[in-house]
Short mmCIF file of C-alpha atoms in Angstrom, two decimals:
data_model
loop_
_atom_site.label_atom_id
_atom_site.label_comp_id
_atom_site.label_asym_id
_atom_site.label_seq_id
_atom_site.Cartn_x
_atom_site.Cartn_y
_atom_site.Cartn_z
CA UNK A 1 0.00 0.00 0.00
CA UNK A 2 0.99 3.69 -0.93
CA UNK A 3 1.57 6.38 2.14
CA UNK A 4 2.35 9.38 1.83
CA UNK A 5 3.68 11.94 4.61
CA UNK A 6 3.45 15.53 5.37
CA UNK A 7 5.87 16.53 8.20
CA UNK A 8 4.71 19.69 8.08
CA UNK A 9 0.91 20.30 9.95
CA UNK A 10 1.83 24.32 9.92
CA UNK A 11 3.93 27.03 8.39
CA UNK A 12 3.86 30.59 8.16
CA UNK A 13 5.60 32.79 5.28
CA UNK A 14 5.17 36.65 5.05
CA UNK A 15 3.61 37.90 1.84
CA UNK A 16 5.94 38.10 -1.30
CA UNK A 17 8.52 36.01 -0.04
CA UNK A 18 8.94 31.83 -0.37
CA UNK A 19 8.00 29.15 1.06
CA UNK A 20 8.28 24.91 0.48
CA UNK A 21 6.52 22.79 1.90
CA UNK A 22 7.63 19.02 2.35
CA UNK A 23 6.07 15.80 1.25
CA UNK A 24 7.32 12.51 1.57
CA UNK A 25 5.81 9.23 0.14
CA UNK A 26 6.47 5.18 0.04
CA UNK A 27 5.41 3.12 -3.02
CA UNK A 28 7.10 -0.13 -4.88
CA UNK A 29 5.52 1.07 -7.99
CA UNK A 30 7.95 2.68 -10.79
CA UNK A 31 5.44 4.70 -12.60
CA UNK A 32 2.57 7.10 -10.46
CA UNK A 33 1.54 10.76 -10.34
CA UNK A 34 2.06 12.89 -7.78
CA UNK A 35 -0.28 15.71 -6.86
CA UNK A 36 -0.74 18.84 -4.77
CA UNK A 37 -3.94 20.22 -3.78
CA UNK A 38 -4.77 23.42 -2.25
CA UNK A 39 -8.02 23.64 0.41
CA UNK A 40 -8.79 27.00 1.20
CA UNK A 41 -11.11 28.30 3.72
CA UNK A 42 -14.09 27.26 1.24
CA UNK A 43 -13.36 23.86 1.81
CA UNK A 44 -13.16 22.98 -2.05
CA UNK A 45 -10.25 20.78 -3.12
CA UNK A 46 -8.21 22.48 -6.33
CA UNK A 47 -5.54 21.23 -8.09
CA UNK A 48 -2.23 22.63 -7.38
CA UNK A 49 0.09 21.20 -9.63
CA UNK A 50 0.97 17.80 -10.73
CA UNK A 51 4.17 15.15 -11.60
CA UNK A 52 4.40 12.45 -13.81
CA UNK A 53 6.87 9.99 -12.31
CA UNK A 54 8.58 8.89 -15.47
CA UNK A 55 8.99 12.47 -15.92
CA UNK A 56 12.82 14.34 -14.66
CA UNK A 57 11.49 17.65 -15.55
CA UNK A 58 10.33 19.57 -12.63
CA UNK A 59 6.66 20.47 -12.77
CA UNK A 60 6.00 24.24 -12.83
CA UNK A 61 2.78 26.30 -12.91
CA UNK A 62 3.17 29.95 -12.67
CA UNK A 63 4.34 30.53 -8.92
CA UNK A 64 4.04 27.03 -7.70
CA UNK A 65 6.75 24.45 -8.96
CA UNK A 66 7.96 21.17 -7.82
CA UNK A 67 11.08 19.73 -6.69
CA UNK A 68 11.08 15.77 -7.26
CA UNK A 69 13.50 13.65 -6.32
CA UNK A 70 11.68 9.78 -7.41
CA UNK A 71 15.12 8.49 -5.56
CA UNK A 72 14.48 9.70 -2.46
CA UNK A 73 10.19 9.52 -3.27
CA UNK A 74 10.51 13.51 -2.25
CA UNK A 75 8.12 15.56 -3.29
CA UNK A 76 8.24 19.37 -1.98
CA UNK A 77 6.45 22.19 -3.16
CA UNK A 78 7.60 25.78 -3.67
CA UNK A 79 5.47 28.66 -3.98
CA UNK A 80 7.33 32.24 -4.59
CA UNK A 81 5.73 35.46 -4.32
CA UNK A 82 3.58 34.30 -1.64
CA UNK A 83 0.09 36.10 -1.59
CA UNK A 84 -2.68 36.13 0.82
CA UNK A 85 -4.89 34.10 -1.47
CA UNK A 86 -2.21 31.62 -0.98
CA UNK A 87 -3.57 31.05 2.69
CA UNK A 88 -4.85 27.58 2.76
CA UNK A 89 -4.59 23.66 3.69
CA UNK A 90 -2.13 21.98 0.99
CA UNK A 91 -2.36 18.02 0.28
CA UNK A 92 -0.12 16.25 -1.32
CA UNK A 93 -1.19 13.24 -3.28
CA UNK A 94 -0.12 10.24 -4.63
CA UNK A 95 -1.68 8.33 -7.73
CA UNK A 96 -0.65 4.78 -9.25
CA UNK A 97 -0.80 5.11 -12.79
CA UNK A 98 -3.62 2.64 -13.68
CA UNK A 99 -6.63 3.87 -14.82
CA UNK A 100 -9.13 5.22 -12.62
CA UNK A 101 -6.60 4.83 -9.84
CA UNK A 102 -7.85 6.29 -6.24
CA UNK A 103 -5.69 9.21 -4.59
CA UNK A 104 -4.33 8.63 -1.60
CA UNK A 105 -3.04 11.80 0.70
CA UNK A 106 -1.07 13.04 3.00
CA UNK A 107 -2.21 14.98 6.63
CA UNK A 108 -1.98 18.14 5.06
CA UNK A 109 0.48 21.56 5.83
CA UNK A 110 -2.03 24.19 7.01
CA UNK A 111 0.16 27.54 5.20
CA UNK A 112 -0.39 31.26 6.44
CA UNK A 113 1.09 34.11 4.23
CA UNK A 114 1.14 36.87 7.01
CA UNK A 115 0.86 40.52 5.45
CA UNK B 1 -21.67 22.42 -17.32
CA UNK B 2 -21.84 22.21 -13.70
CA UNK B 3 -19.12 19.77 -12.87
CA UNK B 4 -19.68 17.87 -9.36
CA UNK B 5 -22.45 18.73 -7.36
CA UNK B 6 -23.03 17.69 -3.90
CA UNK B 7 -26.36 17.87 -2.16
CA UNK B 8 -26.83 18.62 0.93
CA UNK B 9 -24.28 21.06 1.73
CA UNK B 10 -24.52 20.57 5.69
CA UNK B 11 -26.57 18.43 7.60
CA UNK B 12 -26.93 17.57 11.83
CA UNK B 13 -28.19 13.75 12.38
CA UNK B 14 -29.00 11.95 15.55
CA UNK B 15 -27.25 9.13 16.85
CA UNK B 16 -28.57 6.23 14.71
CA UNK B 17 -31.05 7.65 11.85
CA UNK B 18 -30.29 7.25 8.21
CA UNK B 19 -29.32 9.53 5.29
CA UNK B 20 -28.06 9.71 1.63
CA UNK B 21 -26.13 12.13 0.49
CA UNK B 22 -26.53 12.56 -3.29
CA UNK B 23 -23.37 13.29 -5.72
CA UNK B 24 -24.05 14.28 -9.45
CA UNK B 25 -21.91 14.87 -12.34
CA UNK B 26 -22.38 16.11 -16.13
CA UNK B 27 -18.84 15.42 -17.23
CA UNK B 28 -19.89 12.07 -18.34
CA UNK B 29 -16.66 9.90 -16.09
CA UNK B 30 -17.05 6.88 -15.94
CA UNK B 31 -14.81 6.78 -12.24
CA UNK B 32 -16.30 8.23 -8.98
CA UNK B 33 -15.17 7.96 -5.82
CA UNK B 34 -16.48 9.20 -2.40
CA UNK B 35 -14.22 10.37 0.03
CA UNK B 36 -14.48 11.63 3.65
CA UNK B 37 -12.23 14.41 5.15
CA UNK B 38 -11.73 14.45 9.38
CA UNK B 39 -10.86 17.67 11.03
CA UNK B 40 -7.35 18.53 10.66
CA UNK B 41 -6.73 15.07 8.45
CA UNK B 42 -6.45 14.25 4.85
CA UNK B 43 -8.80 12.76 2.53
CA UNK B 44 -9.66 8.50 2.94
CA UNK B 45 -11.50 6.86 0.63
CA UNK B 46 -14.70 5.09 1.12
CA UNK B 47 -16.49 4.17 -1.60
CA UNK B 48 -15.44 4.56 -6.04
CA UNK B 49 -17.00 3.28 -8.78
CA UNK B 50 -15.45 2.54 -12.35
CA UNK B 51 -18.90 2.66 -14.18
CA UNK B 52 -22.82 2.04 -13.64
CA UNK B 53 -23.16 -1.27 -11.81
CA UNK B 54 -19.79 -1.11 -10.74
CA UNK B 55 -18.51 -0.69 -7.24
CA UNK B 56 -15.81 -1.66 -4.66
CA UNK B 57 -14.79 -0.58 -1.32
CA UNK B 58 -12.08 2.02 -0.40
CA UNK B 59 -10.20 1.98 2.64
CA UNK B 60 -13.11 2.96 5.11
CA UNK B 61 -16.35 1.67 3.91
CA UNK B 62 -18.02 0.37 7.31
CA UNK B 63 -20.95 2.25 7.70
CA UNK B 64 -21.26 2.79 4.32
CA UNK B 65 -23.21 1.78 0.80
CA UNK B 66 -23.19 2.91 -2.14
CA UNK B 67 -24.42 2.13 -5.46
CA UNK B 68 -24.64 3.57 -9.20
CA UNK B 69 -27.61 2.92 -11.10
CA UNK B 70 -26.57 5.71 -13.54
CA UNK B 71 -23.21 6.94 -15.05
CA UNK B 72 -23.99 10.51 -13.17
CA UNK B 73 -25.15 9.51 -9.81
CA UNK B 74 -23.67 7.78 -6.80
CA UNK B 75 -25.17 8.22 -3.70
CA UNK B 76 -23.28 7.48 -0.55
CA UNK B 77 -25.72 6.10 2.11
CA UNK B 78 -25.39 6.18 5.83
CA UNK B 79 -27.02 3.42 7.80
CA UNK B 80 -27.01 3.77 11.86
CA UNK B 81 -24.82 7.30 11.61
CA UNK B 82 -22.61 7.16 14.85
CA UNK B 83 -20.42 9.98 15.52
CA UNK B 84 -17.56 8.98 14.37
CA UNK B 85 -18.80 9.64 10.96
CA UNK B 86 -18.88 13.12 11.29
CA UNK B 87 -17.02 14.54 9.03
CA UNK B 88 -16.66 16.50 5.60
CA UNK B 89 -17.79 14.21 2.91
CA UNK B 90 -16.45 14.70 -1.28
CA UNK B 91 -17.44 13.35 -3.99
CA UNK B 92 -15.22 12.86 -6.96
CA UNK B 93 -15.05 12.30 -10.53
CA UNK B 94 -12.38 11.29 -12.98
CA UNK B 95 -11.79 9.54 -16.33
CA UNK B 96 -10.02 6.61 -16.78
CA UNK B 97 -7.25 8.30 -19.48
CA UNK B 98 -6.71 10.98 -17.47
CA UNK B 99 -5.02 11.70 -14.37
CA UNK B 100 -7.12 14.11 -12.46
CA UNK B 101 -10.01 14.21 -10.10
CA UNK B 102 -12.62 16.46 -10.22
CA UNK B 103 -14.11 17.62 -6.68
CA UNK B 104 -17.62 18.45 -5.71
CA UNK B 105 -17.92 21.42 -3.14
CA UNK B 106 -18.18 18.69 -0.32
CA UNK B 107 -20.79 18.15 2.51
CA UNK B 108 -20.23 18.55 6.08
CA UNK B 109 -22.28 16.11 8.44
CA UNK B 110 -22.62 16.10 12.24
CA UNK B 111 -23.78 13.17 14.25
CA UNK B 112 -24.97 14.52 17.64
#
């Protein structure tokens, strides 16, 4: 079975400047996705950015990007410019690559960008 | 297009009464999958489904049915609700060629 490990339950970054958050994860399977998710206040669950594992390229989507290491089954996210809208629970997820697969997440890294 | 819609959007039970809460989608996926969220805690799966007449159980399913009559409904159903399922409760969608799930706005339930 897949686990996946946020050591992380709270960080704090003032607004404009960067922040990563960690994300650890066990799996015997060679090809997966990786995900983060972003929960804000709202409750609803939006996609962050994601990482194919067969993939050495870094993901990257605007501010957010991705360090992953498939070695060490890292996978940290960093967010620059950090903004207030950027306040929110992040999950990181991981996904075998069959069809259809379920997600399964980590605890979660509740991030506050201070002003 | 309204995505994933969840209905209700918050509801109180009593110890041991009965509910469904209803999960719809127009994106025409043929995977769902109901998940519940505890405070502070990621998301565990309960219930998914890879098509109509299809189901299978997800990590935490006691408590739990499901079924799906219908490629855009799957209804989660609560028999006996104890308190230990309260929770937030979301539905999701995906297709089987892609690699993303598609979340409904989620409904949070209190057993009292």
């Amino acid at each position: 079975a897949q686990t996946v490990t946020q050591s992380q339950p709270e960080m704090s970054v003032q607004e404009a400047e960067t922040v990563t958050l960690s994300c650890t994860y066990d799996t015997s399977e060679s090809n997966y996705y990786l995900f983060w998710y972003k929960q804000p206040p709202s409750r609803q669950m939006i996609l962050v950015i994601r990482q194919e594992a067969y993939k050495q390229q870094n993901a990257t989507e605007n501010r957010f990007s991705v360090n992953f290491q498939k070695a060490a089954k890292s996978f940290s996210l960093k967010i620059s410019d950090s903004q207030l809208g950027d306040t929110a629970m992040y999950f990181c997820a991981f996904r075998r690559e069959t069809s259809g697969s379920r997600l399964t997440f980590g605890e979660g890294t509740q991030l506050t960008v201070n002003p | 297009n309204a995505g994933v819609t969840q209905t209700p959007k918050f509801r109180i039970l009593k110890i041991g009464q009965s509910m469904t809460l209803q999960c719809t989608q127009d994106m025409n996926h043929n995977y769902m999958y109901w998940y519940r969220q505890d405070p502070g805690m990621g998301l565990k799966l309960i219930y998914y489904s890879v098509g109509a007449g299809i189901t299978d159980k997800g990590e935490v399913p006691n408590g739990y049915n499901v079924s799906r009559s219908t490629t855009e409904d799957f209804p989660l159903r609560l028999e006996l609700a104890a308190p230990s399922q309260t929770s937030v409760y979301f539905c999701a969608t995906g297709q089987g060629t892609s690699y993303e799930q598609y979340f409904g706005p989620g409904t949070r339930l209190t057993v009292t």
